[in-house]
Amino acid sequence: MSEIPAKAAESEDPSDGARTGSAGGAAAAGPAGVEGAPPVDAMWQSSPPGSIYDYIKVASFSIGPDGHVDQWSRRAEQLFGIPAERAVGMDPIEAFIDSDLREQGQRKMAEILDGREWTGVVPFRLDTPQDEGGRPRAGGGGTDPDGSRGTAGRGRAGGVTRGLAEVYVMPTRTAEGDKAAVCIVVDVRTLRSIETDLAASQAIFGQSPFGFLLLDPDLRIRRANQRFASIFGGTPDDHRGKGLYDYLPRAEADRVSATLRRVLEDGESITDMHVTGFVPGSDERRHWSINLYRVHSGSGRPIGIAWLGTDITARRAAAREAAAARRNLALLNEAGARIGNSLDLETTARELLDVVVPGFCDLATVDLYQGLLAGDETPPGLADGSAELRRVAFASAVSGAPLSATGAPVELGAVHHYAFNSRCADALRTARPQLVPGEDGGLVHSTLAVPMVAHDTVVGLAQFSRTKGSEPFGDRDRDLAVELAARAAVCIDNARLYRREHERALILQRSLLPPGDPEASGLDIACRYLPGNAATGRPSEVGGDWFDVIELPGHRTALVVGDVMGRGLRAAVAMGELRTAVRTLALLDLEPAEVLSQLDEIARGLGAPGGVQQATRAARRPREADLSEVYLATCVYAVYDSVTRRCTFANAGHLPPVLVEPGEQALMLDVPPGLPLGVGGEPFEEVTVELPEGALLALYTDGLVESRDHPLDEGLQAFVGALTAPNLPLEDVCDHVLNTLGSHHGEDDIALLMARVQGLPAESVGDWTLPREPRSVGRAREYARSQLLAWDLEPLVDTTELLVSELVTNALRYGEGEIRLRLLLDRTLVCEVWDAGLVQPRRRRARDTDEGGRGLQLVGLLSAAWGSRRTPRGKTVWFELPLPDGDTPLTDPAEALLSLF
């Protein structure tokens, strides 16, 4: 071993030795007697930053031949807390060793001075000077470099400091040749700390379940643990010196290298950085979560980067599965909210595609069976999947053209069918989804053909396609597609059923309305009926609105407009029953108020099992009404007489009629509304209005003037304001009203009946009063003959004379009061005989032996129609004859008389 000179370096402090090593003449030369030795500044330079002396506290002092301290270094001052002036000349055995160990210490010292080396752990004590308060006296000891007093692994009790120091004693000689020694002292506490740190480091590198790397400033591996080596192969030493490009793809390695350099430069740690790569022997893409932080030496100099990696491939896969599950749930939730908002088949199909494109697929189509769209219950060829289908919806996120992965493209709206051996036909046939691969070189790489099944019935086929670059369909995607198609199929089937029921109800409703354009004597008629349409454009249920024009005897006309409350087939059926009842009651020639009273009884009977009588009895007993069986309706009933131009109104809870007189503003007639039909308990009132020539009368339902967005009063004012040009043709007036009030048309039906007054001219009326005497029969024949000749109706003279004679004779025999004869000429000839008697004539079949009883039979044979009605002052018996230029042939009176016998 080389000897260390007793008068060696002035200081062993690694931090300042380099700064002072070149000073002084002795330091400039090599050791004496050593030829060719390196310069002193090369041998005794301070350790470079990052050496072990940054972590271990090392001090030195020398012992002279007398066994006392000869030299005391600065490190010794810092380590023991004793200044050099006090330490030099001290006996280290007496100063630092307890009395019970001094004898052993003296022997060791003698051995050392005798030239023997010695290493060991030495317990020591140190008396610390104190002031009167028991505190260490100022200047009584040095401090550590960090500012704390030196401890050397010791603890203080009172004024005595005890501890352990690891000492390395090396014999030497003085310049005079006397034996001496140099002592190297190490802080035991620091050694124990380093031992613990080394154990922890070994535990991290050797036992950590995470991949651990230590990278040098050149970003090459200085050290790797076993976990990292188990993943990438080999032993930990095999990875020393390798770089990132040995493990990661170039693009990923470039990205990670830039991050590592940033960490090395600014010292900012990186947490949970995701890195993607491959492991040897596997093509599976792996994912790691990396934590990075800069590593420093004891002096604070950056010496590299610590890399802690965790394999998160499984976690990423689980996250993708969870994200896919959330996406699927979101799609199902969106489908539940968006699909089925319309009761239109095509709209529902488009709603399905709006949900799946582009969130689920890139292209999608929906084909529905043509038979179902046409209203058939079961489409033909359903069993083998070859029935005709119509392309009702198409959506694409990549192209506007109707692409297809299952054959030639099919245009939207086109009718087509799939080949029997195709996968689409197989999907329709088996009601199971089929995966159809894309064509080579095509845009689509795979298609899911999913049958749309509703209530165990296949209604169509949905196809979901993904283009190249998208992920292929998996089992989860197939299950989602089946669920989406099933939901849409149920909505489409519901729309189909609704469309079928709506069309049937609409057909029923239209069949109950007057066919064609109604005609009436003395009136120009125009009418409109519009079924309700929802604001969204989907068809709504049919309503119970109706109108009717009924011809009455004496060239009178009944105008009816009504509205059954409620919607659907039930309301349409109730409307049909009420309309039939109105026509029946009108033909009985009852007064308007009496017609509504009878109609009210009928409406109450519609909801009772036993009919009108049962409903009347039940109404007298207190009970809770079943609202589901209550039929309520509003109705306005008007009878117009073309001779007098008078119109009698009766109203059952309906909106008031509107009248527009020539040159005047439109006004609503003040007709007492009364209660709706079906309520009962209150009589109905009548109002008679004389209508001027050319006046316009409008009857309507609330669908024309009321909607969700416009209140009733506003709609009525708009309707009145729309009747500003009553002189236009009546059809044009109807169209103008509907166009003007189009914004008010909502879900309710609209019924509009308009009539322009064209009274019977005075020259078309013949009216005579006859006294109650036998001569009145002949006089009546004369009046009739002269009037018919004046009207140029000579072919009707004989028949009219015969029938007038019969009616006047009956009035004389069975009636009361004076007799009135009236002839009316319009589209037909009407003859009326009035008297004050209340007994209605009754037609009977006369036996062959009867001399009389054949007069009314003769009237029935020769006339087109006949009857009687009550009047406020008696009754009226009438008959009607077609005009000679009419389509109905005239009956020969002689043949009619012969047929009676």
Short mmCIF file of N, CA, C and O in Angstrom, two decimals, residues 457-495:
data_model
loop_
_atom_site.label_atom_id
_atom_site.label_comp_id
_atom_site.label_asym_id
_atom_site.label_seq_id
_atom_site.Cartn_x
_atom_site.Cartn_y
_atom_site.Cartn_z
N THR A 457 -93.36 -11.14 -37.18
CA THR A 457 -93.58 -10.95 -38.63
C THR A 457 -92.46 -10.09 -39.19
O THR A 457 -92.14 -9.04 -38.64
N VAL A 458 -91.87 -10.57 -40.28
CA VAL A 458 -90.82 -9.80 -40.94
C VAL A 458 -91.48 -8.76 -41.84
O VAL A 458 -92.25 -9.10 -42.74
N VAL A 459 -91.19 -7.49 -41.58
CA VAL A 459 -91.79 -6.41 -42.36
C VAL A 459 -90.82 -5.81 -43.37
O VAL A 459 -91.24 -5.06 -44.26
N GLY A 460 -89.54 -6.13 -43.26
CA GLY A 460 -88.58 -5.57 -44.20
C GLY A 460 -87.17 -5.95 -43.82
O GLY A 460 -86.93 -6.83 -42.98
N LEU A 461 -86.21 -5.27 -44.44
CA LEU A 461 -84.79 -5.57 -44.24
C LEU A 461 -84.03 -4.26 -44.10
O LEU A 461 -84.19 -3.34 -44.91
N ALA A 462 -83.21 -4.19 -43.05
CA ALA A 462 -82.31 -3.04 -42.85
C ALA A 462 -80.88 -3.50 -43.11
O ALA A 462 -80.49 -4.57 -42.64
N GLN A 463 -80.13 -2.70 -43.83
CA GLN A 463 -78.74 -3.03 -44.14
C GLN A 463 -77.84 -1.91 -43.60
O GLN A 463 -78.06 -0.73 -43.90
N PHE A 464 -76.85 -2.32 -42.79
CA PHE A 464 -75.89 -1.39 -42.21
C PHE A 464 -74.51 -1.75 -42.77
O PHE A 464 -74.04 -2.87 -42.59
N SER A 465 -73.86 -0.79 -43.42
CA SER A 465 -72.59 -1.05 -44.08
C SER A 465 -71.50 -0.14 -43.52
O SER A 465 -71.77 1.02 -43.16
N ARG A 466 -70.28 -0.70 -43.46
CA ARG A 466 -69.11 0.07 -43.05
C ARG A 466 -68.09 0.05 -44.19
O ARG A 466 -67.87 -1.00 -44.81
N THR A 467 -67.51 1.20 -44.43
CA THR A 467 -66.56 1.32 -45.52
C THR A 467 -65.16 0.96 -45.05
O THR A 467 -64.91 0.81 -43.84
N LYS A 468 -64.26 0.83 -46.00
CA LYS A 468 -62.89 0.47 -45.67
C LYS A 468 -62.26 1.58 -44.84
O LYS A 468 -62.40 2.76 -45.13
N GLY A 469 -61.55 1.15 -43.80
CA GLY A 469 -60.99 2.09 -42.84
C GLY A 469 -61.75 2.10 -41.54
O GLY A 469 -61.22 2.55 -40.51
N SER A 470 -62.99 1.61 -41.53
CA SER A 470 -63.78 1.50 -40.32
C SER A 470 -63.58 0.12 -39.70
O SER A 470 -63.16 -0.83 -40.36
N GLU A 471 -63.87 0.01 -38.41
CA GLU A 471 -63.74 -1.28 -37.74
C GLU A 471 -64.78 -2.25 -38.28
O GLU A 471 -65.91 -1.86 -38.58
N PRO A 472 -64.43 -3.52 -38.40
CA PRO A 472 -65.42 -4.51 -38.85
C PRO A 472 -66.50 -4.71 -37.79
O PRO A 472 -66.31 -4.41 -36.62
N PHE A 473 -67.62 -5.24 -38.23
CA PHE A 473 -68.72 -5.52 -37.30
C PHE A 473 -68.34 -6.69 -36.39
O PHE A 473 -67.78 -7.70 -36.84
N GLY A 474 -68.66 -6.55 -35.11
CA GLY A 474 -68.46 -7.60 -34.14
C GLY A 474 -69.78 -8.13 -33.62
O GLY A 474 -70.87 -7.73 -34.05
N ASP A 475 -69.68 -9.06 -32.67
CA ASP A 475 -70.89 -9.64 -32.10
C ASP A 475 -71.72 -8.58 -31.40
O ASP A 475 -72.96 -8.59 -31.47
N ARG A 476 -71.04 -7.67 -30.70
CA ARG A 476 -71.78 -6.62 -30.01
C ARG A 476 -72.50 -5.72 -31.01
O ARG A 476 -73.65 -5.31 -30.80
N ASP A 477 -71.84 -5.43 -32.13
CA ASP A 477 -72.48 -4.61 -33.17
C ASP A 477 -73.68 -5.33 -33.76
O ASP A 477 -74.71 -4.71 -34.06
N ARG A 478 -73.56 -6.63 -33.95
CA ARG A 478 -74.69 -7.37 -34.51
C ARG A 478 -75.88 -7.35 -33.56
O ARG A 478 -77.03 -7.15 -33.99
N ASP A 479 -75.63 -7.53 -32.27
CA ASP A 479 -76.74 -7.48 -31.31
C ASP A 479 -77.39 -6.11 -31.29
O ASP A 479 -78.62 -5.99 -31.21
N LEU A 480 -76.55 -5.07 -31.38
CA LEU A 480 -77.11 -3.71 -31.39
C LEU A 480 -77.94 -3.49 -32.65
O LEU A 480 -79.02 -2.89 -32.59
N ALA A 481 -77.45 -3.95 -33.80
CA ALA A 481 -78.19 -3.77 -35.04
C ALA A 481 -79.54 -4.48 -34.98
O ALA A 481 -80.56 -3.96 -35.45
N VAL A 482 -79.57 -5.68 -34.40
CA VAL A 482 -80.83 -6.41 -34.28
C VAL A 482 -81.80 -5.64 -33.39
O VAL A 482 -83.00 -5.54 -33.70
N GLU A 483 -81.30 -5.08 -32.29
CA GLU A 483 -82.17 -4.33 -31.39
C GLU A 483 -82.71 -3.07 -32.06
O GLU A 483 -83.90 -2.75 -31.94
N LEU A 484 -81.85 -2.34 -32.77
CA LEU A 484 -82.31 -1.13 -33.46
C LEU A 484 -83.33 -1.46 -34.53
O LEU A 484 -84.35 -0.77 -34.67
N ALA A 485 -83.06 -2.52 -35.29
CA ALA A 485 -84.01 -2.91 -36.35
C ALA A 485 -85.33 -3.36 -35.76
O ALA A 485 -86.40 -3.08 -36.31
N ALA A 486 -85.28 -4.06 -34.62
CA ALA A 486 -86.53 -4.53 -34.00
C ALA A 486 -87.36 -3.34 -33.51
O ALA A 486 -88.58 -3.32 -33.66
N ARG A 487 -86.69 -2.36 -32.91
CA ARG A 487 -87.44 -1.18 -32.45
C ARG A 487 -88.08 -0.44 -33.61
O ARG A 487 -89.25 -0.04 -33.54
N ALA A 488 -87.31 -0.27 -34.66
CA ALA A 488 -87.88 0.41 -35.83
C ALA A 488 -88.99 -0.42 -36.46
O ALA A 488 -90.00 0.13 -36.94
N ALA A 489 -88.83 -1.75 -36.45
CA ALA A 489 -89.86 -2.62 -37.05
C ALA A 489 -91.18 -2.50 -36.31
O ALA A 489 -92.25 -2.47 -36.93
N VAL A 490 -91.12 -2.46 -34.99
CA VAL A 490 -92.36 -2.32 -34.21
C VAL A 490 -93.03 -0.99 -34.54
O VAL A 490 -94.26 -0.93 -34.73
N CYS A 491 -92.23 0.09 -34.63
CA CYS A 491 -92.82 1.39 -34.96
C CYS A 491 -93.39 1.40 -36.38
O CYS A 491 -94.45 1.98 -36.63
N ILE A 492 -92.68 0.74 -37.31
CA ILE A 492 -93.18 0.68 -38.68
C ILE A 492 -94.46 -0.14 -38.75
O ILE A 492 -95.42 0.22 -39.46
N ASP A 493 -94.50 -1.24 -38.01
CA ASP A 493 -95.71 -2.06 -38.01
C ASP A 493 -96.87 -1.29 -37.38
O ASP A 493 -98.01 -1.38 -37.87
N ASN A 494 -96.59 -0.54 -36.32
CA ASN A 494 -97.64 0.28 -35.73
C ASN A 494 -98.13 1.33 -36.73
O ASN A 494 -99.33 1.59 -36.83
N ALA A 495 -97.17 1.94 -37.44
CA ALA A 495 -97.57 2.93 -38.45
C ALA A 495 -98.39 2.27 -39.56
O ALA A 495 -99.36 2.87 -40.06
#
